[in-house]
Short mmCIF file of N, CA and C in Angstrom, two decimals:
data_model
loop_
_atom_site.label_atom_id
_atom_site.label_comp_id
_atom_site.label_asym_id
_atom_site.label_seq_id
_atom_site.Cartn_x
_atom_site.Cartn_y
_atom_site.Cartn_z
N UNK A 21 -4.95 -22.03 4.45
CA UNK A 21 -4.93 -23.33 3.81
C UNK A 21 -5.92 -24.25 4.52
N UNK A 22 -6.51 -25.16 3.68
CA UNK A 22 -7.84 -25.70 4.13
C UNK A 22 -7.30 -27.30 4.14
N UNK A 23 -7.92 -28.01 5.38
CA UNK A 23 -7.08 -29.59 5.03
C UNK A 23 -8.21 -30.29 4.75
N UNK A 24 -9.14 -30.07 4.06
CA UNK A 24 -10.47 -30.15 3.24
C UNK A 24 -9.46 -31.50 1.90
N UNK A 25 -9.89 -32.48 2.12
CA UNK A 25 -9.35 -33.24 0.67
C UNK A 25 -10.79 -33.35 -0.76
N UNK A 26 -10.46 -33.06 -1.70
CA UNK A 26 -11.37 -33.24 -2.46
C UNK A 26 -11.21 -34.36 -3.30
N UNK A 27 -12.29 -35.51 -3.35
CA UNK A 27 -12.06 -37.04 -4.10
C UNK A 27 -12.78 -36.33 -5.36
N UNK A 28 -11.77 -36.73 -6.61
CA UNK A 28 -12.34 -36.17 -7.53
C UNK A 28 -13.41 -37.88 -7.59
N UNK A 29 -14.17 -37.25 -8.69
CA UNK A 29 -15.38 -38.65 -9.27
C UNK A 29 -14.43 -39.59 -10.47
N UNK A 30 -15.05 -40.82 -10.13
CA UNK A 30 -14.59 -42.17 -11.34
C UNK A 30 -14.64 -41.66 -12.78
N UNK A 31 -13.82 -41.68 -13.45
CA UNK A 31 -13.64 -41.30 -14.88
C UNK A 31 -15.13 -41.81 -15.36
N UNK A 32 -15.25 -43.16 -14.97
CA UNK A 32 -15.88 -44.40 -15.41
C UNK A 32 -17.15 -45.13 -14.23
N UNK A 33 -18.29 -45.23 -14.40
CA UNK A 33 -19.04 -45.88 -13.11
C UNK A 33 -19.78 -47.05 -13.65
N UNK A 34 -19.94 -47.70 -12.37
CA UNK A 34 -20.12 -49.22 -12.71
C UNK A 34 -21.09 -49.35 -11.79
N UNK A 35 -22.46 -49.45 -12.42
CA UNK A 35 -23.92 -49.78 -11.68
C UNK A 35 -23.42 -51.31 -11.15
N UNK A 36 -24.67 -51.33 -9.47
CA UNK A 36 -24.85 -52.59 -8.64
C UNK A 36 -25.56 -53.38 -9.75
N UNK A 37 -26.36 -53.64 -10.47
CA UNK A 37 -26.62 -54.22 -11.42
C UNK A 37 -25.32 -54.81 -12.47
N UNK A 38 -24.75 -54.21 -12.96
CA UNK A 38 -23.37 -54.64 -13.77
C UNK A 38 -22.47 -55.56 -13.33
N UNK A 39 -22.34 -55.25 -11.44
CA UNK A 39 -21.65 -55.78 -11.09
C UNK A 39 -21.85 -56.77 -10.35
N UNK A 40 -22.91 -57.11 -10.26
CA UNK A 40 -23.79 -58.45 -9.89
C UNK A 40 -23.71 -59.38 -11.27
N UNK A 41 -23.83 -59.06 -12.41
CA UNK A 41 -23.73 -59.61 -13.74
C UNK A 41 -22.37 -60.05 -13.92
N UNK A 42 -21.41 -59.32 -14.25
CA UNK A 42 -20.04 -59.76 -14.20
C UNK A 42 -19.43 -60.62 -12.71
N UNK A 43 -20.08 -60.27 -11.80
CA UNK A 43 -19.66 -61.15 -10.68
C UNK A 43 -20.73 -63.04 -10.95
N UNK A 44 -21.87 -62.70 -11.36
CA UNK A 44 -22.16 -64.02 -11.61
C UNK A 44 -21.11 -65.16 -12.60
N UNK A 45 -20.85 -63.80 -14.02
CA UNK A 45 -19.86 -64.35 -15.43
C UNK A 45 -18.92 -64.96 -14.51
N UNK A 46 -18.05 -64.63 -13.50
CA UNK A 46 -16.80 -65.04 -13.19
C UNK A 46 -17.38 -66.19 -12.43
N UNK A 47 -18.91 -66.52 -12.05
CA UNK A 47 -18.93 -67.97 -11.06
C UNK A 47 -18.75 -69.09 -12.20
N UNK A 48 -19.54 -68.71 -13.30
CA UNK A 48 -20.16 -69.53 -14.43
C UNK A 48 -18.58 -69.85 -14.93
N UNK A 49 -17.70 -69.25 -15.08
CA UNK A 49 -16.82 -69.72 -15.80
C UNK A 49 -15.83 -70.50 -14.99
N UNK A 50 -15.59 -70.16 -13.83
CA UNK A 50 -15.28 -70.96 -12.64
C UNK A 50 -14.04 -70.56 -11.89
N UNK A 51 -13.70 -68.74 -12.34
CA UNK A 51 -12.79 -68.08 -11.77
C UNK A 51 -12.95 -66.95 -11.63
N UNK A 52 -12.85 -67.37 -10.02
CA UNK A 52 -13.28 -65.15 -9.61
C UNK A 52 -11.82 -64.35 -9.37
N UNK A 53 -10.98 -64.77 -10.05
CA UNK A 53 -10.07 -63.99 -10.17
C UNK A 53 -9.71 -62.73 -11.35
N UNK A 54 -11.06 -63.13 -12.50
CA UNK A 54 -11.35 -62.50 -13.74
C UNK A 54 -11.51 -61.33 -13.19
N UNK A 55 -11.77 -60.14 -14.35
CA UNK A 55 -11.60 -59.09 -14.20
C UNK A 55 -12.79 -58.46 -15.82
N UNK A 56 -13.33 -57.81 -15.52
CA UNK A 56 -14.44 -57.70 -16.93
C UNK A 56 -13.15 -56.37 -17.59
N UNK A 57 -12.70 -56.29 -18.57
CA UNK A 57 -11.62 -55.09 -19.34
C UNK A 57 -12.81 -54.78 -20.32
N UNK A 58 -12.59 -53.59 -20.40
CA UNK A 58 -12.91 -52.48 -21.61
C UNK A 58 -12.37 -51.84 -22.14
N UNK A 59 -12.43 -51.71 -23.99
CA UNK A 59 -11.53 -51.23 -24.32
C UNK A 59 -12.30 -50.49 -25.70
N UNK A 60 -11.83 -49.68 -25.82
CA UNK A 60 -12.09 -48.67 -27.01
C UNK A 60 -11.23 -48.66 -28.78
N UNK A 61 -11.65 -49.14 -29.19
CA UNK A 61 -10.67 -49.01 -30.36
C UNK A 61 -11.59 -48.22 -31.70
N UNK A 62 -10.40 -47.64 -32.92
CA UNK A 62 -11.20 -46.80 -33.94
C UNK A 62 -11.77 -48.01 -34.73
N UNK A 63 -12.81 -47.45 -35.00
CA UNK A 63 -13.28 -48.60 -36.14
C UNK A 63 -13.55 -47.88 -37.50
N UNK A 64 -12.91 -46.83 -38.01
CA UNK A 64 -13.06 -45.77 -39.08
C UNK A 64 -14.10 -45.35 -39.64
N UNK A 65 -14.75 -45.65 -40.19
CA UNK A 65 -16.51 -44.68 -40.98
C UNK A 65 -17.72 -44.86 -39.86
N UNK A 66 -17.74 -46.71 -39.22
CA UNK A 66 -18.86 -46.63 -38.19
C UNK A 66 -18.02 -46.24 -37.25
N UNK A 67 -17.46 -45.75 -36.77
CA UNK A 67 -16.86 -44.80 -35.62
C UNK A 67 -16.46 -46.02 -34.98
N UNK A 68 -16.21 -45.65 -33.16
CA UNK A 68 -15.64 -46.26 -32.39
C UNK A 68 -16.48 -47.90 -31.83
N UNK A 69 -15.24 -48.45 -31.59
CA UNK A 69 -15.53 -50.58 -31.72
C UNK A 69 -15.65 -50.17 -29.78
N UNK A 70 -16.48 -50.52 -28.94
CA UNK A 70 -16.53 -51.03 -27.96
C UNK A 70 -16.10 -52.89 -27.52
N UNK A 71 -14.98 -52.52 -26.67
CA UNK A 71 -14.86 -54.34 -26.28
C UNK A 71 -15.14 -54.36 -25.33
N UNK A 72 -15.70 -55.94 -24.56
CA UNK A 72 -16.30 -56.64 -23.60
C UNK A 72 -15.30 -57.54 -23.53
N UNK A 73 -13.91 -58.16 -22.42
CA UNK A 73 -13.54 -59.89 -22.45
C UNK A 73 -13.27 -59.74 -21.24
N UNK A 74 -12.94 -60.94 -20.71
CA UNK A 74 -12.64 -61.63 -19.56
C UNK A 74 -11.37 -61.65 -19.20
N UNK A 75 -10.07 -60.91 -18.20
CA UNK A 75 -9.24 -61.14 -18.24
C UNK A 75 -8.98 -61.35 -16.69
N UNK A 76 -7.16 -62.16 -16.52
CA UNK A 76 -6.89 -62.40 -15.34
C UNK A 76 -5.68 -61.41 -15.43
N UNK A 77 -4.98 -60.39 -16.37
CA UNK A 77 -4.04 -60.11 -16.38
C UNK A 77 -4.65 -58.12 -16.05
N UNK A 78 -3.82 -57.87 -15.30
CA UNK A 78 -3.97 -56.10 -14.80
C UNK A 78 -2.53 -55.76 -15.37
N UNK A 79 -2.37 -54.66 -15.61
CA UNK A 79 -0.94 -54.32 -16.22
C UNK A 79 -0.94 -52.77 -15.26
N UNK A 80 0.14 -52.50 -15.13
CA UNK A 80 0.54 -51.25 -14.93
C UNK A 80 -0.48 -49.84 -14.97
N UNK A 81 -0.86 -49.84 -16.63
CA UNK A 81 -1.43 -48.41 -16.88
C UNK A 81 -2.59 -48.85 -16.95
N UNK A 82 -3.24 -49.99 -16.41
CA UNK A 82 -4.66 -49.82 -16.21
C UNK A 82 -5.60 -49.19 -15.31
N UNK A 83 -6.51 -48.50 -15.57
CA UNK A 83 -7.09 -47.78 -14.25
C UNK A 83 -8.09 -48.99 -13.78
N UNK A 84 -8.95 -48.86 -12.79
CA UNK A 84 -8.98 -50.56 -11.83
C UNK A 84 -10.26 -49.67 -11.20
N UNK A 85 -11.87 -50.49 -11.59
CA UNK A 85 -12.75 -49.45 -11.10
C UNK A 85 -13.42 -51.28 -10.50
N UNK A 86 -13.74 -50.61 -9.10
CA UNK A 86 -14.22 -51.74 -8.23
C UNK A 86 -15.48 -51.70 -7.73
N UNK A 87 -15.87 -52.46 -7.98
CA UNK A 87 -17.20 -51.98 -6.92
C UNK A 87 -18.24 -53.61 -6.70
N UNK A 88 -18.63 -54.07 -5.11
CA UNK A 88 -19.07 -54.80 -4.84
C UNK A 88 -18.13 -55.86 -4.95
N UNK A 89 -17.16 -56.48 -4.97
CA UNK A 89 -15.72 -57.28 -4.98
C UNK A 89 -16.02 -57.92 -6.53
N UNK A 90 -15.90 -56.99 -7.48
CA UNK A 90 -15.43 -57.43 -9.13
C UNK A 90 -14.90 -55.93 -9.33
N UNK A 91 -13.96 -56.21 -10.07
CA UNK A 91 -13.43 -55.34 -10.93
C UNK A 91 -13.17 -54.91 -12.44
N UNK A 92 -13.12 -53.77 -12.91
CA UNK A 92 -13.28 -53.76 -14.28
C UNK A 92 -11.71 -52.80 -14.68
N UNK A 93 -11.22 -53.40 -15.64
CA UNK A 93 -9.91 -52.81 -15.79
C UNK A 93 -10.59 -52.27 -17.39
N UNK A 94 -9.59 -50.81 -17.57
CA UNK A 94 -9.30 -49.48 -19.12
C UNK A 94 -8.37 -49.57 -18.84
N UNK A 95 -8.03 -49.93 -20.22
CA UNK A 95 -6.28 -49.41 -20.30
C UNK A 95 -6.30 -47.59 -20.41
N UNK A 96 -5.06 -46.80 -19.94
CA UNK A 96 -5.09 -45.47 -20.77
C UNK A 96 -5.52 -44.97 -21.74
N UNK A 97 -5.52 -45.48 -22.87
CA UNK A 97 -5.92 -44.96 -24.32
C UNK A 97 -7.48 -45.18 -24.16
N UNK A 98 -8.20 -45.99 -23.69
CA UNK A 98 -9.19 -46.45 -23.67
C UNK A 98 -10.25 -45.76 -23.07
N UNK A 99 -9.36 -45.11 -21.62
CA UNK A 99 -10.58 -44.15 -20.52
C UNK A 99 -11.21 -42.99 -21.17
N UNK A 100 -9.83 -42.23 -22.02
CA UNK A 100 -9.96 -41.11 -22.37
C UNK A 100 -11.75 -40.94 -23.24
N UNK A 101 -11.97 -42.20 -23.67
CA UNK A 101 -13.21 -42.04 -24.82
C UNK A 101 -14.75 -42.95 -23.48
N UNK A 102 -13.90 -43.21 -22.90
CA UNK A 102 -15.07 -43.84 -21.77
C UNK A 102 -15.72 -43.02 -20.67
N UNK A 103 -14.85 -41.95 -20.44
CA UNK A 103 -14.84 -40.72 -19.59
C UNK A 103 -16.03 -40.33 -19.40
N UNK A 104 -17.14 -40.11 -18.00
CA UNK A 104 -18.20 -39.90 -17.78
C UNK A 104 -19.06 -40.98 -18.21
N UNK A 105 -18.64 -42.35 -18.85
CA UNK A 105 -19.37 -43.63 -19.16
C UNK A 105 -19.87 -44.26 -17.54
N UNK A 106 -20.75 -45.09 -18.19
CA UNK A 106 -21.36 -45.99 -17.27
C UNK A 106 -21.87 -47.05 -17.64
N UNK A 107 -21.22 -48.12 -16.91
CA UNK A 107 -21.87 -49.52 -17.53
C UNK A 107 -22.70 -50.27 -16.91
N UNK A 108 -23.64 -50.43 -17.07
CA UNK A 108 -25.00 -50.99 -16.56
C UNK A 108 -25.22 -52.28 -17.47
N UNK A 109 -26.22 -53.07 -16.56
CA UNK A 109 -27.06 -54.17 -16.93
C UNK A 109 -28.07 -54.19 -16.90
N UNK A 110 -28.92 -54.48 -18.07
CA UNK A 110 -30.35 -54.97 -17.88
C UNK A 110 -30.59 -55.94 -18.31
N UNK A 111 -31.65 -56.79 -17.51
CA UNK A 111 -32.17 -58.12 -18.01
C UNK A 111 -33.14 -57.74 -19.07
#
């Protein structure tokens, strides 16, 4: 037996760019307690609705991806279709 731990990888990754962007959104609005959420919903013939909002609320089954002190909350239903995603910014 090997005491070798293996970190699996982020469902989900969040470029230094993204998170310089969403960390500015939370100065501009005037609370860095926000949190950027993503969420996936069906949108039927044009396929799947991507969301972008601003929240202060984390719940339970959210998975919580951090990086550079902002955070981005998926609910469960949501990762499954985000899986190997990456959210970036460009100017």
């Amino acid at each position: 037996m090997s005491d070798v731990s293996v970190i699996a990888a982020p469902p989900l990754t969040l470029t230094a760019a993204a998170a310089r962007r969403i960390a500015q959104i939370m100065r501009d609005e005037g609370n860095t307690d926000l949190k950027l959420r993503v969420t996936v919903s069906g949108g039927g013939c044009s396929g799947y609705q991507y969301g972008f909002s601003l929240d202060d609320v984390q719940t339970e089954e959210d998975l919580v991806l951090e990086r550079d002190g902002v955070a981005v909350l998926v609910d469960s239903v949501s990762i499954d279709f985000l899986r190997g995603a990456e959210i970036d910014f460009v100017d």
